[in-house]
CSV table of C-alpha atoms in Angstrom, one decimal:
chain,number,residue,atom,x,y,z
A,1442,MET,CA,-26.3,63.8,-17.2
A,1443,GLU,CA,-24.9,60.7,-15.5
A,1444,ASP,CA,-23.6,61.2,-11.9
A,1445,SER,CA,-19.9,60.2,-12.1
A,1446,ALA,CA,-19.9,59.7,-8.3
A,1447,HIS,CA,-22.7,57.1,-8.8
A,1448,PRO,CA,-21.9,55.3,-12.0
A,1449,LYS,CA,-24.5,53.2,-13.8
A,1450,ARG,CA,-24.8,49.6,-12.5
A,1451,ALA,CA,-23.5,46.9,-14.8
A,1452,VAL,CA,-26.2,45.1,-16.7
A,1453,THR,CA,-26.4,41.4,-15.6
A,1454,VAL,CA,-27.6,38.2,-17.2
A,1455,ALA,CA,-30.7,38.4,-14.9
A,1456,ASP,CA,-31.5,41.9,-16.4
A,1457,VAL,CA,-31.3,40.5,-19.9
A,1458,ALA,CA,-33.4,37.5,-19.0
A,1459,LYS,CA,-36.1,39.7,-17.5
A,1460,ALA,CA,-36.2,42.0,-20.5
A,1461,ALA,CA,-36.4,39.0,-22.9
A,1462,LYS,CA,-39.0,37.2,-20.7
A,1463,VAL,CA,-36.9,34.0,-20.4
A,1464,SER,CA,-35.3,32.2,-17.5
A,1465,LYS,CA,-31.8,33.3,-16.4
A,1466,ALA,CA,-30.5,29.9,-17.4
A,1467,THR,CA,-31.8,30.3,-20.9
A,1468,ALA,CA,-30.3,33.8,-21.2
A,1469,ALA,CA,-27.0,32.5,-19.9
A,1470,ARG,CA,-26.9,29.8,-22.6
A,1471,VAL,CA,-27.6,32.3,-25.4
A,1472,LEU,CA,-25.1,34.9,-24.1
A,1473,GLY,CA,-22.4,32.3,-23.3
A,1474,GLY,CA,-22.8,30.5,-26.6
A,1475,TYR,CA,-23.4,27.0,-25.2
A,1476,GLY,CA,-26.3,24.6,-25.0
A,1477,VAL,CA,-29.3,24.4,-27.4
A,1478,VAL,CA,-31.8,27.3,-27.7
A,1479,SER,CA,-34.3,28.0,-30.5
A,1480,ALA,CA,-33.5,30.7,-33.0
A,1481,LYS,CA,-36.6,32.6,-31.9
A,1482,ILE,CA,-35.5,32.7,-28.3
A,1483,THR,CA,-31.9,33.5,-29.3
A,1484,ASP,CA,-33.0,36.5,-31.3
A,1485,ARG,CA,-35.1,37.7,-28.4
A,1486,VAL,CA,-32.3,37.4,-25.9
A,1487,MET,CA,-29.7,39.1,-28.2
A,1488,ALA,CA,-32.1,41.9,-28.9
A,1489,ALA,CA,-32.7,42.5,-25.2
A,1490,ALA,CA,-28.9,42.4,-24.6
A,1491,ALA,CA,-28.3,44.9,-27.3
A,1492,ALA,CA,-31.0,47.3,-26.0
A,1493,LEU,CA,-29.5,47.1,-22.5
A,1494,GLU,CA,-25.9,47.4,-23.8
A,1495,TYR,CA,-25.0,44.2,-22.0
A,1496,ARG,CA,-21.3,43.3,-21.9
A,1497,LEU,CA,-20.3,39.6,-21.7
A,1498,ASN,CA,-18.4,38.7,-18.6
A,1499,GLU,CA,-15.5,36.7,-20.2
A,1500,LEU,CA,-14.5,35.2,-16.8
A,1501,ALA,CA,-18.1,33.9,-16.3
A,1502,ARG,CA,-18.2,32.5,-19.8
A,1503,SER,CA,-14.9,30.8,-19.2
A,1504,MET,CA,-16.2,29.1,-16.0
A,1505,SER,CA,-19.4,27.9,-17.7
A,1506,THR,CA,-17.9,26.8,-21.1
A,1507,GLY,CA,-14.3,25.9,-20.1
A,1508,ARG,CA,-13.0,28.4,-22.7
A,1509,SER,CA,-11.9,32.0,-22.5
A,1510,GLY,CA,-12.1,32.7,-26.2
A,1511,ILE,CA,-8.6,34.0,-26.0
A,1512,ILE,CA,-5.3,32.9,-27.7
A,1513,GLY,CA,-2.0,34.0,-26.2
A,1514,VAL,CA,0.9,34.9,-28.5
A,1515,VAL,CA,4.5,35.4,-27.3
A,1516,VAL,CA,6.8,36.9,-30.0
A,1517,GLY,CA,10.5,37.5,-30.0
A,1518,ASP,CA,10.6,41.2,-30.9
A,1519,ILE,CA,7.5,43.2,-31.8
A,1520,GLU,CA,9.8,46.0,-33.2
A,1521,ASN,CA,10.8,43.6,-35.9
A,1522,ALA,CA,8.5,43.8,-39.0
A,1523,PHE,CA,8.7,40.0,-39.2
A,1524,PHE,CA,6.7,39.6,-36.0
A,1525,SER,CA,4.3,42.4,-36.7
A,1526,LEU,CA,3.3,40.7,-39.9
A,1527,ALA,CA,3.0,37.4,-38.2
A,1528,VAL,CA,0.8,38.8,-35.5
A,1529,ARG,CA,-1.5,40.2,-38.2
A,1530,GLY,CA,-1.9,36.8,-39.7
A,1531,ILE,CA,-2.5,35.1,-36.4
A,1532,SER,CA,-5.0,37.8,-35.4
A,1533,ASP,CA,-6.9,37.5,-38.7
A,1534,ALA,CA,-7.2,33.7,-38.3
A,1535,ALA,CA,-8.3,34.1,-34.6
A,1536,ARG,CA,-10.9,36.6,-35.4
A,1537,LEU,CA,-12.5,34.5,-38.2
A,1538,ALA,CA,-12.8,31.7,-35.6
A,1539,GLY,CA,-14.3,33.9,-32.9
A,1540,PHE,CA,-11.1,34.3,-30.7
A,1541,ASN,CA,-9.4,37.3,-29.3
A,1542,VAL,CA,-5.6,37.6,-29.0
A,1543,ILE,CA,-3.3,38.7,-26.2
A,1544,ILE,CA,0.2,39.5,-27.4
A,1545,ALA,CA,3.3,39.5,-25.2
A,1546,ASN,CA,6.8,40.5,-26.3
A,1547,SER,CA,9.8,38.5,-24.9
A,1548,GLY,CA,12.5,40.7,-26.4
A,1549,GLU,CA,14.3,37.4,-27.2
A,1550,GLU,CA,14.9,37.0,-23.4
A,1551,LEU,CA,14.2,33.6,-21.9
A,1552,ASP,CA,13.2,34.9,-18.5
A,1553,ALA,CA,10.7,37.4,-20.1
A,1554,GLU,CA,9.3,34.6,-22.2
A,1555,LYS,CA,8.8,32.4,-19.2
A,1556,SER,CA,7.0,35.2,-17.3
A,1557,ALA,CA,4.8,35.8,-20.3
A,1558,VAL,CA,3.8,32.2,-20.6
A,1559,ASP,CA,3.0,32.0,-16.9
A,1560,LEU,CA,0.9,35.2,-17.1
A,1561,LEU,CA,-1.1,33.9,-20.2
A,1562,ILE,CA,-1.7,30.5,-18.6
A,1563,GLY,CA,-2.9,32.3,-15.5
A,1564,LYS,CA,-5.4,34.2,-17.7
A,1565,ARG,CA,-6.8,30.8,-18.9
A,1566,VAL,CA,-6.0,31.3,-22.6
A,1567,ASP,CA,-7.3,28.5,-24.8
A,1568,GLY,CA,-4.0,28.1,-26.5
A,1569,LEU,CA,-0.6,29.5,-27.0
A,1570,ILE,CA,1.6,30.4,-30.0
A,1571,VAL,CA,5.3,30.9,-28.9
A,1572,THR,CA,8.4,32.0,-30.6
A,1573,PRO,CA,11.1,30.3,-28.4
A,1574,ALA,CA,14.0,32.6,-27.5
A,1575,ARG,CA,16.1,29.5,-27.0
A,1576,CYS,CA,15.4,26.1,-28.5
A,1577,ASP,CA,17.6,24.4,-25.8
A,1578,SER,CA,15.6,25.5,-22.8
A,1579,ILE,CA,12.1,24.0,-22.9
A,1580,ASP,CA,10.9,23.3,-19.3
A,1581,HIS,CA,8.4,26.1,-19.4
A,1582,LEU,CA,7.1,25.0,-22.8
A,1583,GLN,CA,6.7,21.4,-21.4
A,1584,HIS,CA,4.7,23.1,-18.6
A,1585,ILE,CA,2.2,24.4,-21.1
A,1586,ARG,CA,1.6,20.9,-22.3
A,1587,ARG,CA,1.3,19.6,-18.8
A,1588,ALA,CA,-1.3,22.3,-18.1
A,1589,GLY,CA,-3.4,20.9,-21.0
A,1590,VAL,CA,-3.0,24.1,-23.1
A,1591,PRO,CA,-2.5,23.6,-26.8
A,1592,LEU,CA,0.8,25.0,-28.1
A,1593,VAL,CA,2.1,25.8,-31.5
A,1594,LEU,CA,5.7,27.1,-32.1
A,1595,PHE,CA,6.3,29.9,-34.5
A,1596,ASP,CA,9.4,30.5,-36.6
A,1597,ARG,CA,11.4,28.0,-34.7
A,1598,ALA,CA,11.1,24.3,-34.3
A,1599,ILE,CA,11.9,22.0,-31.3
A,1600,PRO,CA,11.5,18.4,-32.4
A,1601,GLU,CA,12.0,17.1,-28.8
A,1602,LEU,CA,8.9,19.0,-27.7
A,1603,ASP,CA,6.5,17.0,-30.0
A,1604,VAL,CA,4.2,20.0,-30.8
A,1605,ASP,CA,3.3,21.6,-34.1
A,1606,ALA,CA,5.7,24.3,-35.5
A,1607,VAL,CA,5.2,26.7,-38.3
A,1608,THR,CA,8.5,27.9,-39.8
A,1609,GLY,CA,10.1,29.2,-43.0
A,1610,ASP,CA,12.3,27.0,-45.1
A,1611,ASP,CA,15.3,28.7,-43.5
A,1612,ARG,CA,18.1,26.4,-44.6
A,1613,ASP,CA,16.9,26.3,-48.3
A,1614,ALA,CA,16.4,30.1,-48.2
A,1615,ALA,CA,19.9,30.7,-47.1
A,1616,ILE,CA,21.2,28.3,-49.7
A,1617,ALA,CA,19.4,30.1,-52.5
A,1618,ALA,CA,20.6,33.5,-51.4
A,1619,THR,CA,24.2,32.4,-50.9
A,1620,ARG,CA,24.3,30.5,-54.2
A,1621,HIS,CA,23.0,33.7,-56.0
A,1622,LEU,CA,26.0,35.6,-54.5
A,1623,ILE,CA,28.4,32.9,-55.5
A,1624,GLY,CA,26.9,32.9,-59.0
A,1625,GLN,CA,27.5,36.6,-59.3
A,1626,GLY,CA,31.2,36.0,-58.7
A,1627,HIS,CA,31.5,36.7,-55.0
A,1628,ARG,CA,34.1,34.6,-53.1
A,1629,HIS,CA,34.2,36.4,-49.8
A,1630,LEU,CA,30.8,36.5,-48.2
A,1631,ALA,CA,29.6,37.2,-44.6
A,1632,TYR,CA,26.5,36.2,-42.7
A,1633,ILE,CA,25.5,38.7,-40.0
A,1634,SER,CA,23.0,38.0,-37.2
A,1635,ALA,CA,21.7,39.8,-34.2
A,1636,MET,CA,22.1,36.8,-32.0
A,1637,ASP,CA,24.4,37.7,-29.1
A,1638,ALA,CA,27.7,36.0,-28.8
A,1639,GLU,CA,30.9,36.6,-27.0
A,1640,GLY,CA,33.4,38.1,-29.4
A,1641,GLY,CA,30.9,38.0,-32.2
A,1642,GLY,CA,32.5,34.9,-33.8
A,1643,LEU,CA,31.3,31.3,-34.1
A,1644,THR,CA,33.2,28.1,-33.8
A,1645,ASP,CA,30.4,25.5,-33.7
A,1646,ILE,CA,27.1,25.8,-35.5
A,1647,GLY,CA,25.5,23.4,-32.9
A,1648,LEU,CA,25.9,26.1,-30.2
A,1649,ILE,CA,23.3,28.4,-31.9
A,1650,SER,CA,20.2,28.1,-29.7
A,1651,ASN,CA,17.9,29.7,-32.2
A,1652,SER,CA,16.8,27.0,-34.7
A,1653,ALA,CA,15.9,29.5,-37.5
A,1654,VAL,CA,19.4,31.2,-37.3
A,1655,ARG,CA,21.1,27.8,-37.0
A,1656,GLU,CA,19.5,26.5,-40.1
A,1657,ARG,CA,20.3,29.6,-42.1
A,1658,VAL,CA,23.9,29.5,-41.0
A,1659,GLU,CA,24.0,25.8,-42.0
A,1660,GLY,CA,22.7,26.7,-45.4
A,1661,PHE,CA,25.2,29.6,-45.8
A,1662,VAL,CA,28.2,27.4,-44.7
A,1663,SER,CA,27.1,24.5,-46.8
A,1664,VAL,CA,27.2,26.6,-50.0
A,1665,LEU,CA,30.6,28.1,-49.1
A,1666,THR,CA,31.9,24.6,-48.5
A,1667,GLU,CA,30.4,23.3,-51.7
A,1668,ALA,CA,32.2,26.1,-53.6
A,1669,GLY,CA,35.5,25.1,-52.0
A,1670,LEU,CA,35.9,28.4,-50.1
A,1671,PRO,CA,38.1,28.1,-47.0
A,1672,ASN,CA,37.1,28.6,-43.4
A,1673,PRO,CA,33.4,29.5,-43.9
A,1674,LEU,CA,32.6,29.9,-40.2
A,1675,HIS,CA,35.1,32.8,-40.0
A,1676,TYR,CA,32.6,34.8,-42.0
A,1677,VAL,CA,29.6,34.1,-39.7
A,1678,ARG,CA,29.3,37.1,-37.4
A,1679,LEU,CA,26.9,37.4,-34.5
A,1680,GLY,CA,26.2,40.2,-32.1
A,1681,ALA,CA,24.6,42.8,-34.4
A,1682,THR,CA,22.1,43.6,-31.6
A,1683,ASN,CA,22.0,47.4,-32.1
A,1684,GLN,CA,23.4,50.0,-34.4
A,1685,GLN,CA,26.6,50.5,-32.5
A,1686,GLN,CA,27.3,46.8,-32.3
A,1687,THR,CA,26.5,46.4,-36.0
A,1688,ASP,CA,28.9,49.3,-36.9
A,1689,SER,CA,31.6,47.4,-35.0
A,1690,VAL,CA,30.8,44.1,-36.7
A,1691,ILE,CA,31.0,45.7,-40.2
A,1692,LYS,CA,34.2,47.6,-39.4
A,1693,HIS,CA,35.9,44.4,-38.2
A,1694,LEU,CA,34.7,42.5,-41.3
A,1695,LEU,CA,35.9,45.1,-43.8
A,1696,SER,CA,39.3,45.4,-42.1
A,1697,ASP,CA,39.9,41.7,-42.6
A,1698,SER,CA,42.7,40.8,-45.0
A,1699,ALA,CA,40.1,39.1,-47.2
A,1700,ALA,CA,37.2,41.5,-46.6
A,1701,PRO,CA,33.8,40.3,-47.8
A,1702,THR,CA,32.4,41.7,-51.0
A,1703,ALA,CA,28.8,40.6,-50.1
A,1704,LEU,CA,26.8,40.5,-46.9
A,1705,LEU,CA,23.7,38.4,-46.0
A,1706,ALA,CA,21.6,39.9,-43.2
A,1707,SER,CA,19.7,37.5,-41.0
A,1708,ASP,CA,16.6,39.7,-40.7
A,1709,SER,CA,15.3,43.1,-41.8
A,1710,LEU,CA,16.4,45.0,-38.6
A,1711,VAL,CA,20.0,43.7,-39.1
A,1712,GLY,CA,19.7,44.5,-42.8
A,1713,LEU,CA,18.8,48.1,-42.0
A,1714,ARG,CA,21.6,48.5,-39.5
A,1715,ILE,CA,24.0,47.1,-42.1
A,1716,PHE,CA,22.7,49.6,-44.7
A,1717,LYS,CA,23.3,52.5,-42.2
A,1718,SER,CA,26.7,51.2,-41.3
A,1719,LEU,CA,27.8,51.1,-44.9
A,1720,GLN,CA,26.4,54.6,-45.5
A,1721,SER,CA,28.3,56.0,-42.5
A,1722,LEU,CA,31.5,54.5,-43.9
A,1723,GLY,CA,30.8,56.2,-47.3
A,1724,LEU,CA,30.5,52.9,-49.0
A,1725,SER,CA,28.1,52.4,-51.9
A,1726,ILE,CA,25.8,49.4,-52.5
A,1727,PRO,CA,26.5,47.4,-54.6
A,1728,ARG,CA,29.6,49.1,-56.1
A,1729,ASP,CA,31.6,48.6,-52.9
A,1730,VAL,CA,29.7,45.9,-51.1
A,1731,SER,CA,26.7,43.8,-52.2
A,1732,MET,CA,24.0,42.7,-49.8
A,1733,ILE,CA,20.9,40.6,-49.4
A,1734,SER,CA,18.4,40.8,-46.5
A,1735,PHE,CA,15.9,38.4,-45.2
A,1736,LEU,CA,12.3,39.7,-45.2
A,1737,ASP,CA,10.6,42.1,-47.6
A,1738,ALA,CA,10.4,45.0,-45.1
A,1739,ASP,CA,9.1,48.4,-46.4
A,1740,TRP,CA,12.6,50.0,-46.2
A,1741,THR,CA,14.1,47.4,-48.6
A,1742,SER,CA,12.2,48.7,-51.6
A,1743,VAL,CA,12.7,52.4,-51.1
A,1744,THR,CA,16.5,52.5,-50.7
A,1745,VAL,CA,18.8,53.4,-53.5
A,1746,PRO,CA,19.3,50.8,-54.8
A,1747,PRO,CA,16.4,48.7,-53.6
A,1748,ILE,CA,17.6,45.6,-51.6
A,1749,THR,CA,17.5,42.0,-52.9
A,1750,ILE,CA,15.5,40.1,-50.3
A,1751,VAL,CA,14.4,36.7,-49.2
A,1752,ASP,CA,10.6,36.9,-49.2
A,1753,GLN,CA,9.4,34.9,-46.2
A,1754,ARG,CA,5.6,35.1,-46.6
A,1755,VAL,CA,5.3,35.9,-42.9
A,1756,TYR,CA,1.6,36.9,-43.0
A,1757,GLU,CA,0.8,33.4,-44.4
A,1758,MET,CA,3.0,31.8,-41.7
A,1759,GLY,CA,1.1,33.7,-38.9
A,1760,LYS,CA,-2.3,32.8,-40.4
A,1761,LEU,CA,-1.2,29.1,-40.7
A,1762,ALA,CA,0.0,29.1,-37.0
A,1763,GLY,CA,-3.3,30.6,-35.9
A,1764,GLU,CA,-5.4,28.1,-37.9
A,1765,ARG,CA,-3.3,25.2,-36.6
A,1766,LEU,CA,-3.7,26.3,-33.0
A,1767,ILE,CA,-7.5,26.7,-33.4
A,1768,ALA,CA,-7.6,23.2,-34.8
A,1769,ARG,CA,-5.8,21.9,-31.7
A,1770,ILE,CA,-8.2,23.9,-29.5
A,1771,GLU,CA,-11.2,22.3,-31.3
A,1772,ARG,CA,-9.5,18.9,-30.9
A,1773,THR,CA,-9.3,18.2,-34.6
A,1774,PRO,CA,-7.4,14.9,-35.0
A,1775,LEU,CA,-4.1,15.9,-36.7
A,1776,ALA,CA,-0.6,14.4,-36.6
A,1777,VAL,CA,2.1,16.7,-35.1
A,1778,GLU,CA,3.9,18.4,-37.9
A,1779,ARG,CA,6.4,21.0,-38.8
A,1780,LEU,CA,4.6,23.1,-41.3
A,1781,CYS,CA,7.3,24.8,-43.5
A,1782,VAL,CA,6.3,27.8,-45.6
A,1783,SER,CA,8.4,28.2,-48.8
A,1784,THR,CA,10.4,31.4,-49.5
A,1785,SER,CA,11.6,33.0,-52.7
A,1786,LEU,CA,14.5,35.3,-53.6
A,1787,VAL,CA,13.4,38.7,-55.0
A,1788,LEU,CA,16.2,40.2,-57.1
A,1789,ARG,CA,16.6,43.9,-57.0
A,1790,GLY,CA,19.7,46.2,-57.3
A,1791,SER,CA,21.9,45.5,-54.3
A,1792,VAL,CA,24.1,42.7,-55.8
A,1793,ALA,CA,26.9,43.4,-58.2
A,1794,THR,CA,28.5,41.0,-60.6
A,1795,ILE,CA,32.2,40.4,-60.0
A,1796,ASP,CA,34.4,39.2,-62.9
A,1797,ARG,CA,36.2,36.0,-61.9
């Protein structure tokens, strides 16, 4: 039985070298994955390492190879199924390329995002994937580039930053969803987002700091304008940040003199909150109010009725972001691009047809 007061000494490269009957430098090259070593010697060193239960010192490898083998990922809200799916895609791409992933959650707070970026750079990650909390505050993202760390933006694009971004076709997705509602006879529609805003209203689309939300609102408003519907910005409501706030947003909307007959939720968390709000008010979907939600979250297919959704293909987005970052780490010559993943509207039972 091992004496817990005197734990077993960690196995070193020198121990592996001695067991494999090679020099320490040769063992280090094999274990660190750099330099040229014959297959026969490599097999011998790896067998010795396995027998001794050697664990690679990642810091030592980083110092010798210039790489940590780690990718940093900063997401907006890990509670949101959107980001959970994205991280799975990123992690799968990273694993296939031999990288590990460290995940940080900003909670859509700029200061938390800045702290996470600083921490990950301090850990010498080989590259970063970041979902910017705000697209109008980029000094810390510029710092990533100045530090020589490859950066890929996820879900949101910042053209001024001149880095790759992987996003959905947010404007087109909102256009398709809104046109479907208009096509079903709805003339009073509302778009609801979790973005915080004083008073919950919106007077200028340009003030929206989140590029994904801004593009969706642009798509929503463009269709209402195209249909000749008055004052479309009046029906863009922000601030659905939790259930209580969403309840308040829904109550205010439904008490309007021209209450909306259809609601478009900016993401699956907001969609679920809207669903609960309508239930608490004793309202039926779609008899009383129709709704569409972004993202094919699990809950959307098990409600009664199931919810019509914008399928965002988030896993593919995450995988593409991971692959793009790895290409940058490997210095693959590529032009800077915004890689836009297409969406589709999945029709279920939550939209009623209104006779015009």
